[in-house]
Amino acid sequence: MKVLVSDGIEKVGSELMKKAGLEVVEQKLSPEQLLKEIANYEAIIVRSATKVTKEVIDAGTKLKAIGRGGVGVDNIDVEYAKSKGIPTYNTPGASSISVAELAIAHMFATSRFLNNSTAEMRKGNWPKKDYAAGVELTGKTLGLLGFGNIGKECAKRAIGLGMKVIAFDPFVTSTDMDVKLVSKDEVLANADYISLHLPLIKGEPIPVSTPEISKMKNGVIIINCARGGVVDENALLDGLKSGKIAAAGVDVFINEPTNEAQKELLNHPRISATPHIGASTNEAQDRVGLEIAQKIIDALK
């Protein structure tokens, strides 16, 4: 049986599938090429770039499994695949630690002006007085919107830093961690830092936009390492301009790569930005590769 790996996979994952007797083809295809070639494969593994649309699923007459190396599956028409009897697999836990650590890194960066300090010193400046008003994470309240695998890993690290952690997740009703589960409005009203760990669901309102920001503390710091579109970028920029939002750490954007329309947000002095690298650690990529490879092997047995 043949497996198409469209967006790449770590060697440990491809080797695992080959040892299981699968023929693995690693090739990046355009949408047009994918429609032509997918009929030759029993399974496809993608990351975030390749879109597995209704048309691709229909063209994949041999498809028995679709794999997504990562958490979100919004680039796959999961419901249509299900209606055709094709299961979709992802790796929700493999990159949890890496994403959580990046969220914490953005908290430090925004609290201590790391981006701006580095840029100024590279220009030959010594901005000691400009960045004298840093804040400590210790003793602050971290509010988590979403308390799944990544949210829990983020909470562990925040607790270790001496933060108080509160969380809202409509699907979580209890926890054995030192985390208080509260309503969404309570998170918005009480958190000094708000870190988002929510899925982006088509057809539903943006989870954090102007109404939600208006309920937050003045000087709140927002971290989004979840999905582009989970935070309204225009509302975020307005909040930064007004001072309602003291700073923001952003790893994911509505348009990726970012475009001219997002330039003002990216250039705001209180933004810490990374180019969607939450899962981009060697350790996470190995875990993602192994986990999705094993799931495809099991599906094709």
mmCIF file of C-alpha atoms in Angstrom:
data_model
loop_
_atom_site.group_PDB
_atom_site.id
_atom_site.type_symbol
_atom_site.label_atom_id
_atom_site.label_comp_id
_atom_site.label_asym_id
_atom_site.label_seq_id
_atom_site.Cartn_x
_atom_site.Cartn_y
_atom_site.Cartn_z
ATOM 1 C CA MET A 1 0.000 0.000 0.000
ATOM 2 C CA LYS A 2 1.158 3.521 -0.804
ATOM 3 C CA VAL A 3 1.234 6.530 1.543
ATOM 4 C CA LEU A 4 1.629 10.069 0.210
ATOM 5 C CA VAL A 5 3.442 12.400 2.599
ATOM 6 C CA SER A 6 2.647 15.829 1.221
ATOM 7 C CA ASP A 7 4.095 18.284 3.752
ATOM 8 C CA GLY A 8 7.033 16.298 5.075
ATOM 9 C CA ILE A 9 7.560 14.002 8.021
ATOM 10 C CA GLU A 10 10.486 13.265 10.282
ATOM 11 C CA LYS A 11 12.689 10.394 9.145
ATOM 12 C CA VAL A 12 11.743 8.279 12.160
ATOM 13 C CA GLY A 13 8.130 8.345 10.988
ATOM 14 C CA SER A 14 8.805 7.449 7.360
ATOM 15 C CA GLU A 15 11.195 4.685 8.418
ATOM 16 C CA LEU A 16 8.570 3.224 10.750
ATOM 17 C CA MET A 17 6.055 3.012 7.905
ATOM 18 C CA LYS A 18 8.593 1.473 5.540
ATOM 19 C CA LYS A 19 9.475 -1.184 8.104
ATOM 20 C CA ALA A 20 5.774 -1.993 8.309
ATOM 21 C CA GLY A 21 5.788 -2.721 4.579
ATOM 22 C CA LEU A 22 4.234 0.510 3.322
ATOM 23 C CA GLU A 23 5.516 2.364 0.265
ATOM 24 C CA VAL A 24 6.136 5.959 1.355
ATOM 25 C CA VAL A 25 6.266 8.751 -1.208
ATOM 26 C CA GLU A 26 7.352 12.128 0.134
ATOM 27 C CA GLN A 27 6.374 14.736 -2.426
ATOM 28 C CA LYS A 28 4.962 18.242 -2.237
ATOM 29 C CA LEU A 29 2.163 18.542 -4.793
ATOM 30 C CA SER A 30 0.199 21.555 -5.971
ATOM 31 C CA PRO A 31 -3.592 21.350 -5.483
ATOM 32 C CA GLU A 32 -3.968 20.459 -9.172
ATOM 33 C CA GLN A 33 -1.282 17.767 -9.005
ATOM 34 C CA LEU A 34 -2.797 16.343 -5.823
ATOM 35 C CA LEU A 35 -6.163 15.882 -7.535
ATOM 36 C CA LYS A 36 -4.457 13.918 -10.307
ATOM 37 C CA GLU A 37 -2.173 11.800 -8.110
ATOM 38 C CA ILE A 38 -4.241 11.011 -5.021
ATOM 39 C CA ALA A 39 -5.991 8.086 -6.751
ATOM 40 C CA ASN A 40 -2.709 6.150 -6.519
ATOM 41 C CA TYR A 41 -2.589 6.176 -2.711
ATOM 42 C CA GLU A 42 -4.298 4.366 0.148
ATOM 43 C CA ALA A 43 -3.360 7.080 2.664
ATOM 44 C CA ILE A 44 -2.187 10.678 2.782
ATOM 45 C CA ILE A 45 -0.318 12.464 5.556
ATOM 46 C CA VAL A 46 -0.358 16.281 5.621
ATOM 47 C CA ARG A 47 0.667 19.070 7.972
ATOM 48 C CA SER A 48 -0.981 22.501 7.708
ATOM 49 C CA ALA A 49 -0.163 23.452 4.098
ATOM 50 C CA THR A 50 -1.946 20.795 2.042
ATOM 51 C CA LYS A 51 -5.735 21.001 1.922
ATOM 52 C CA VAL A 52 -7.638 17.726 1.838
ATOM 53 C CA THR A 53 -10.859 19.005 0.338
ATOM 54 C CA LYS A 54 -14.057 17.248 -0.742
ATOM 55 C CA GLU A 55 -12.649 17.182 -4.280
ATOM 56 C CA VAL A 56 -9.420 15.529 -3.120
ATOM 57 C CA ILE A 57 -11.353 12.950 -1.117
ATOM 58 C CA ASP A 58 -13.560 12.147 -4.101
ATOM 59 C CA ALA A 59 -10.494 11.790 -6.320
ATOM 60 C CA GLY A 60 -8.827 9.500 -3.774
ATOM 61 C CA THR A 61 -10.732 6.393 -4.771
ATOM 62 C CA LYS A 62 -8.326 4.119 -2.850
ATOM 63 C CA LEU A 63 -8.107 6.257 0.282
ATOM 64 C CA LYS A 64 -8.413 4.370 3.538
ATOM 65 C CA ALA A 65 -6.916 6.934 5.930
ATOM 66 C CA ILE A 66 -6.023 10.624 6.207
ATOM 67 C CA GLY A 67 -3.358 11.717 8.678
ATOM 68 C CA ARG A 68 -2.592 15.192 9.988
ATOM 69 C CA GLY A 69 0.758 15.656 11.685
ATOM 70 C CA GLY A 70 -0.380 18.207 14.244
ATOM 71 C CA VAL A 71 -3.327 19.213 16.372
ATOM 72 C CA GLY A 72 -5.867 21.061 14.240
ATOM 73 C CA VAL A 73 -7.599 19.415 11.293
ATOM 74 C CA ASP A 74 -9.216 22.524 9.792
ATOM 75 C CA ASN A 75 -7.372 21.920 6.493
ATOM 76 C CA ILE A 76 -9.173 18.581 6.113
ATOM 77 C CA ASP A 77 -12.874 18.114 5.315
ATOM 78 C CA VAL A 78 -13.226 15.682 8.205
ATOM 79 C CA GLU A 79 -16.994 15.347 8.050
ATOM 80 C CA TYR A 80 -16.999 14.568 4.350
ATOM 81 C CA ALA A 81 -14.204 12.045 4.795
ATOM 82 C CA LYS A 82 -16.221 10.429 7.577
ATOM 83 C CA SER A 83 -19.284 10.249 5.324
ATOM 84 C CA LYS A 84 -17.153 8.324 2.820
ATOM 85 C CA GLY A 85 -15.941 5.930 5.506
ATOM 86 C CA ILE A 86 -12.422 7.384 5.603
ATOM 87 C CA PRO A 87 -11.051 8.020 9.124
ATOM 88 C CA THR A 88 -8.954 11.080 9.903
ATOM 89 C CA TYR A 89 -6.119 10.922 12.424
ATOM 90 C CA ASN A 90 -4.087 13.672 14.076
ATOM 91 C CA THR A 91 -1.458 13.980 16.815
ATOM 92 C CA PRO A 92 -3.027 16.143 19.526
ATOM 93 C CA GLY A 93 -0.474 15.393 22.238
ATOM 94 C CA ALA A 94 2.780 15.163 20.334
ATOM 95 C CA SER A 95 3.555 18.882 20.213
ATOM 96 C CA SER A 96 1.858 19.954 23.459
ATOM 97 C CA ILE A 97 5.077 20.599 25.378
ATOM 98 C CA SER A 98 6.669 22.582 22.568
ATOM 99 C CA VAL A 99 3.634 24.837 22.072
ATOM 100 C CA ALA A 100 3.251 25.361 25.825
ATOM 101 C CA GLU A 101 6.903 26.328 26.157
ATOM 102 C CA LEU A 102 6.554 28.848 23.319
ATOM 103 C CA ALA A 103 3.513 30.390 25.012
ATOM 104 C CA ILE A 104 5.555 30.820 28.197
ATOM 105 C CA ALA A 105 8.437 32.238 26.142
ATOM 106 C CA HIS A 106 6.109 34.886 24.719
ATOM 107 C CA MET A 107 5.010 35.765 28.253
ATOM 108 C CA PHE A 108 8.620 36.410 29.212
ATOM 109 C CA ALA A 109 9.353 38.277 25.971
ATOM 110 C CA THR A 110 6.412 40.640 26.344
ATOM 111 C CA SER A 111 6.998 41.175 30.058
ATOM 112 C CA ARG A 112 10.674 42.069 29.706
ATOM 113 C CA PHE A 113 10.811 43.796 26.290
ATOM 114 C CA LEU A 114 13.108 41.149 24.825
ATOM 115 C CA ASN A 115 12.334 41.828 21.157
ATOM 116 C CA ASN A 116 12.718 45.583 21.413
ATOM 117 C CA SER A 117 15.836 45.399 23.578
ATOM 118 C CA THR A 118 17.579 43.136 21.098
ATOM 119 C CA ALA A 119 16.645 45.345 18.126
ATOM 120 C CA GLU A 120 17.849 48.515 19.859
ATOM 121 C CA MET A 121 21.133 47.024 21.013
ATOM 122 C CA ARG A 122 21.849 45.803 17.486
ATOM 123 C CA LYS A 123 21.566 49.442 16.424
ATOM 124 C CA GLY A 124 24.252 50.340 18.968
ATOM 125 C CA ASN A 125 21.824 51.753 21.541
ATOM 126 C CA TRP A 126 21.704 51.043 25.292
ATOM 127 C CA PRO A 127 17.995 51.350 26.191
ATOM 128 C CA LYS A 128 18.298 50.478 29.880
ATOM 129 C CA LYS A 129 15.966 53.252 31.078
ATOM 130 C CA ASP A 130 13.423 52.690 28.304
ATOM 131 C CA TYR A 131 12.828 49.132 29.421
ATOM 132 C CA ALA A 132 13.049 49.555 33.177
ATOM 133 C CA ALA A 133 9.352 48.851 33.799
ATOM 134 C CA GLY A 134 9.331 45.113 33.266
ATOM 135 C CA VAL A 135 6.987 42.863 35.215
ATOM 136 C CA GLU A 136 7.402 39.481 36.870
ATOM 137 C CA LEU A 137 5.268 36.475 36.034
ATOM 138 C CA THR A 138 5.490 35.275 39.632
ATOM 139 C CA GLY A 139 2.338 36.162 41.528
ATOM 140 C CA LYS A 140 0.345 37.031 38.419
ATOM 141 C CA THR A 141 -2.828 35.284 37.249
ATOM 142 C CA LEU A 142 -2.706 33.310 34.035
ATOM 143 C CA GLY A 143 -6.056 32.718 32.385
ATOM 144 C CA LEU A 144 -6.295 29.831 29.958
ATOM 145 C CA LEU A 145 -9.013 29.764 27.340
ATOM 146 C CA GLY A 146 -8.934 26.091 26.475
ATOM 147 C CA PHE A 147 -7.698 23.435 28.877
ATOM 148 C CA GLY A 148 -6.787 20.503 26.687
ATOM 149 C CA ASN A 149 -3.346 18.926 26.287
ATOM 150 C CA ILE A 150 -1.516 22.164 25.510
ATOM 151 C CA GLY A 151 -3.410 24.208 28.074
ATOM 152 C CA LYS A 152 -2.510 21.701 30.773
ATOM 153 C CA GLU A 153 1.178 21.725 29.822
ATOM 154 C CA CYS A 154 1.109 25.521 29.904
ATOM 155 C CA ALA A 155 -0.527 25.426 33.341
ATOM 156 C CA LYS A 156 2.180 23.101 34.719
ATOM 157 C CA ARG A 157 4.903 25.516 33.709
ATOM 158 C CA ALA A 158 3.025 28.581 34.928
ATOM 159 C CA ILE A 159 2.438 26.975 38.331
ATOM 160 C CA GLY A 160 6.153 26.213 38.512
ATOM 161 C CA LEU A 161 6.810 29.917 37.941
ATOM 162 C CA GLY A 162 4.594 30.846 40.870
ATOM 163 C CA MET A 163 1.592 31.978 38.858
ATOM 164 C CA LYS A 164 -2.031 31.503 39.837
ATOM 165 C CA VAL A 165 -3.839 29.666 37.037
ATOM 166 C CA ILE A 166 -7.504 29.846 36.127
ATOM 167 C CA ALA A 167 -9.035 28.180 33.078
ATOM 168 C CA PHE A 168 -12.186 27.943 31.017
ATOM 169 C CA ASP A 169 -13.025 24.987 28.810
ATOM 170 C CA PRO A 170 -16.629 23.992 28.088
ATOM 171 C CA PHE A 171 -15.566 20.338 27.838
ATOM 172 C CA VAL A 172 -13.589 20.154 31.092
ATOM 173 C CA THR A 173 -15.489 20.001 34.396
ATOM 174 C CA SER A 174 -12.790 18.838 36.813
ATOM 175 C CA THR A 175 -9.015 18.686 37.211
ATOM 176 C CA ASP A 176 -6.500 17.311 39.675
ATOM 177 C CA MET A 177 -4.140 20.203 38.974
ATOM 178 C CA ASP A 178 -3.830 23.384 41.038
ATOM 179 C CA VAL A 179 -6.016 25.171 38.513
ATOM 180 C CA LYS A 180 -9.367 26.795 39.189
ATOM 181 C CA LEU A 181 -11.973 26.112 36.491
ATOM 182 C CA VAL A 182 -14.117 29.187 35.968
ATOM 183 C CA SER A 183 -16.379 30.774 33.353
ATOM 184 C CA LYS A 184 -15.024 32.491 30.273
ATOM 185 C CA ASP A 185 -16.069 35.882 31.629
ATOM 186 C CA GLU A 186 -14.203 35.200 34.874
ATOM 187 C CA VAL A 187 -11.033 34.430 32.922
ATOM 188 C CA LEU A 188 -11.430 37.637 30.922
ATOM 189 C CA ALA A 189 -12.059 39.766 34.012
ATOM 190 C CA ASN A 190 -9.388 38.373 36.336
ATOM 191 C CA ALA A 191 -6.364 37.302 34.307
ATOM 192 C CA ASP A 192 -3.172 39.350 33.971
ATOM 193 C CA TYR A 193 -2.109 37.075 31.116
ATOM 194 C CA ILE A 194 -4.530 35.267 28.825
ATOM 195 C CA SER A 195 -3.217 32.359 26.755
ATOM 196 C CA LEU A 196 -5.423 30.871 24.067
ATOM 197 C CA HIS A 197 -5.552 27.142 23.418
ATOM 198 C CA LEU A 198 -8.766 26.865 21.426
ATOM 199 C CA PRO A 199 -9.663 25.370 18.052
ATOM 200 C CA LEU A 200 -10.920 27.591 15.255
ATOM 201 C CA ILE A 201 -14.427 26.416 14.384
ATOM 202 C CA LYS A 202 -15.931 27.525 11.084
ATOM 203 C CA GLY A 203 -19.240 29.310 11.379
ATOM 204 C CA GLU A 204 -18.802 30.214 15.045
ATOM 205 C CA PRO A 205 -17.979 33.718 16.365
ATOM 206 C CA ILE A 206 -14.342 34.700 16.855
ATOM 207 C CA PRO A 207 -13.531 33.613 20.440
ATOM 208 C CA VAL A 208 -11.687 36.839 21.300
ATOM 209 C CA SER A 209 -12.757 40.095 19.662
ATOM 210 C CA THR A 210 -13.742 43.595 20.776
ATOM 211 C CA PRO A 211 -16.500 42.508 23.246
ATOM 212 C CA GLU A 212 -14.179 40.041 24.981
ATOM 213 C CA ILE A 213 -11.260 42.481 25.091
ATOM 214 C CA SER A 214 -13.516 45.112 26.682
ATOM 215 C CA LYS A 215 -14.083 42.713 29.611
ATOM 216 C CA MET A 216 -10.358 42.214 30.261
ATOM 217 C CA LYS A 217 -8.174 43.960 32.786
ATOM 218 C CA ASN A 218 -6.470 47.125 31.644
ATOM 219 C CA GLY A 219 -2.896 46.197 30.774
ATOM 220 C CA VAL A 220 -3.632 42.554 30.028
ATOM 221 C CA ILE A 221 -1.116 40.517 28.015
ATOM 222 C CA ILE A 222 -2.582 38.172 25.391
ATOM 223 C CA ILE A 223 -0.788 35.103 24.026
ATOM 224 C CA ASN A 224 -2.013 33.246 20.933
ATOM 225 C CA CYS A 225 -0.165 30.075 19.997
ATOM 226 C CA ALA A 226 -3.390 28.307 18.992
ATOM 227 C CA ARG A 227 -4.818 29.212 15.595
ATOM 228 C CA GLY A 228 -4.881 32.284 13.394
ATOM 229 C CA GLY A 229 -8.357 33.793 13.637
ATOM 230 C CA VAL A 230 -8.939 32.784 17.244
ATOM 231 C CA VAL A 231 -8.161 36.418 18.058
ATOM 232 C CA ASP A 232 -9.569 39.237 15.929
ATOM 233 C CA GLU A 233 -6.343 40.880 14.692
ATOM 234 C CA ASN A 234 -7.982 44.283 14.142
ATOM 235 C CA ALA A 235 -9.423 44.259 17.652
ATOM 236 C CA LEU A 236 -6.023 43.186 19.000
ATOM 237 C CA LEU A 237 -4.321 46.100 17.264
ATOM 238 C CA ASP A 238 -6.961 48.541 18.548
ATOM 239 C CA GLY A 239 -6.404 47.227 22.074
ATOM 240 C CA LEU A 240 -2.640 47.691 21.778
ATOM 241 C CA LYS A 241 -3.054 51.217 20.449
ATOM 242 C CA SER A 242 -5.408 52.217 23.258
ATOM 243 C CA GLY A 243 -3.257 50.613 25.954
ATOM 244 C CA LYS A 244 -6.070 48.299 27.029
ATOM 245 C CA ILE A 245 -3.754 45.477 25.979
ATOM 246 C CA ALA A 246 -0.234 46.005 27.292
ATOM 247 C CA ALA A 247 1.358 43.493 24.929
ATOM 248 C CA ALA A 248 0.704 40.395 22.870
ATOM 249 C CA GLY A 249 2.662 37.318 21.906
ATOM 250 C CA VAL A 250 1.471 35.876 18.597
ATOM 251 C CA ASP A 251 2.626 32.728 16.809
ATOM 252 C CA VAL A 252 -0.342 32.217 14.485
ATOM 253 C CA PHE A 253 -2.023 34.604 12.062
ATOM 254 C CA ILE A 254 -5.114 34.831 9.876
ATOM 255 C CA ASN A 255 -2.907 34.985 6.780
ATOM 256 C CA GLU A 256 0.286 32.948 6.722
ATOM 257 C CA PRO A 257 2.745 34.131 5.575
ATOM 258 C CA THR A 258 1.615 37.510 6.846
ATOM 259 C CA ASN A 259 0.811 40.208 4.302
ATOM 260 C CA GLU A 260 0.817 43.983 3.965
ATOM 261 C CA ALA A 261 -2.522 44.308 5.766
ATOM 262 C CA GLN A 262 -0.948 42.790 8.899
ATOM 263 C CA LYS A 263 2.173 44.954 8.812
ATOM 264 C CA GLU A 264 0.904 47.508 11.336
ATOM 265 C CA LEU A 265 0.184 44.770 13.867
ATOM 266 C CA LEU A 266 3.570 43.129 13.353
ATOM 267 C CA ASN A 267 5.374 46.455 13.654
ATOM 268 C CA HIS A 268 3.659 47.467 16.881
ATOM 269 C CA PRO A 269 6.367 47.831 19.550
ATOM 270 C CA ARG A 270 4.500 45.644 22.045
ATOM 271 C CA ILE A 271 4.146 42.612 19.812
ATOM 272 C CA SER A 272 6.305 39.516 20.216
ATOM 273 C CA ALA A 273 5.861 37.607 16.958
ATOM 274 C CA THR A 274 6.962 34.190 15.722
ATOM 275 C CA PRO A 275 6.133 32.563 12.343
ATOM 276 C CA HIS A 276 3.926 29.635 13.460
ATOM 277 C CA ILE A 277 6.717 27.683 15.145
ATOM 278 C CA GLY A 278 4.821 26.334 18.152
ATOM 279 C CA ALA A 279 5.496 22.709 17.245
ATOM 280 C CA SER A 280 8.870 23.387 15.643
ATOM 281 C CA THR A 281 11.224 21.584 17.979
ATOM 282 C CA ASN A 282 13.252 18.504 17.174
ATOM 283 C CA GLU A 283 11.616 16.582 19.996
ATOM 284 C CA ALA A 284 8.060 17.478 18.959
ATOM 285 C CA GLN A 285 8.658 16.672 15.305
ATOM 286 C CA ASP A 286 9.967 13.229 16.191
ATOM 287 C CA ARG A 287 6.908 12.579 18.354
ATOM 288 C CA VAL A 288 4.567 13.842 15.616
ATOM 289 C CA GLY A 289 6.233 11.670 12.983
ATOM 290 C CA LEU A 290 6.155 8.527 15.081
ATOM 291 C CA GLU A 291 2.599 9.007 16.283
ATOM 292 C CA ILE A 292 1.007 9.735 12.900
ATOM 293 C CA ALA A 293 3.049 6.979 11.234
ATOM 294 C CA GLN A 294 1.824 4.405 13.768
ATOM 295 C CA LYS A 295 -1.772 5.508 13.335
ATOM 296 C CA ILE A 296 -1.551 5.140 9.554
ATOM 297 C CA ILE A 297 0.093 1.721 9.917
ATOM 298 C CA ASP A 298 -2.705 0.572 12.216
ATOM 299 C CA ALA A 299 -5.362 1.961 9.854
ATOM 300 C CA LEU A 300 -3.952 0.158 6.813
ATOM 301 C CA LYS A 301 -3.462 -3.257 8.460
#
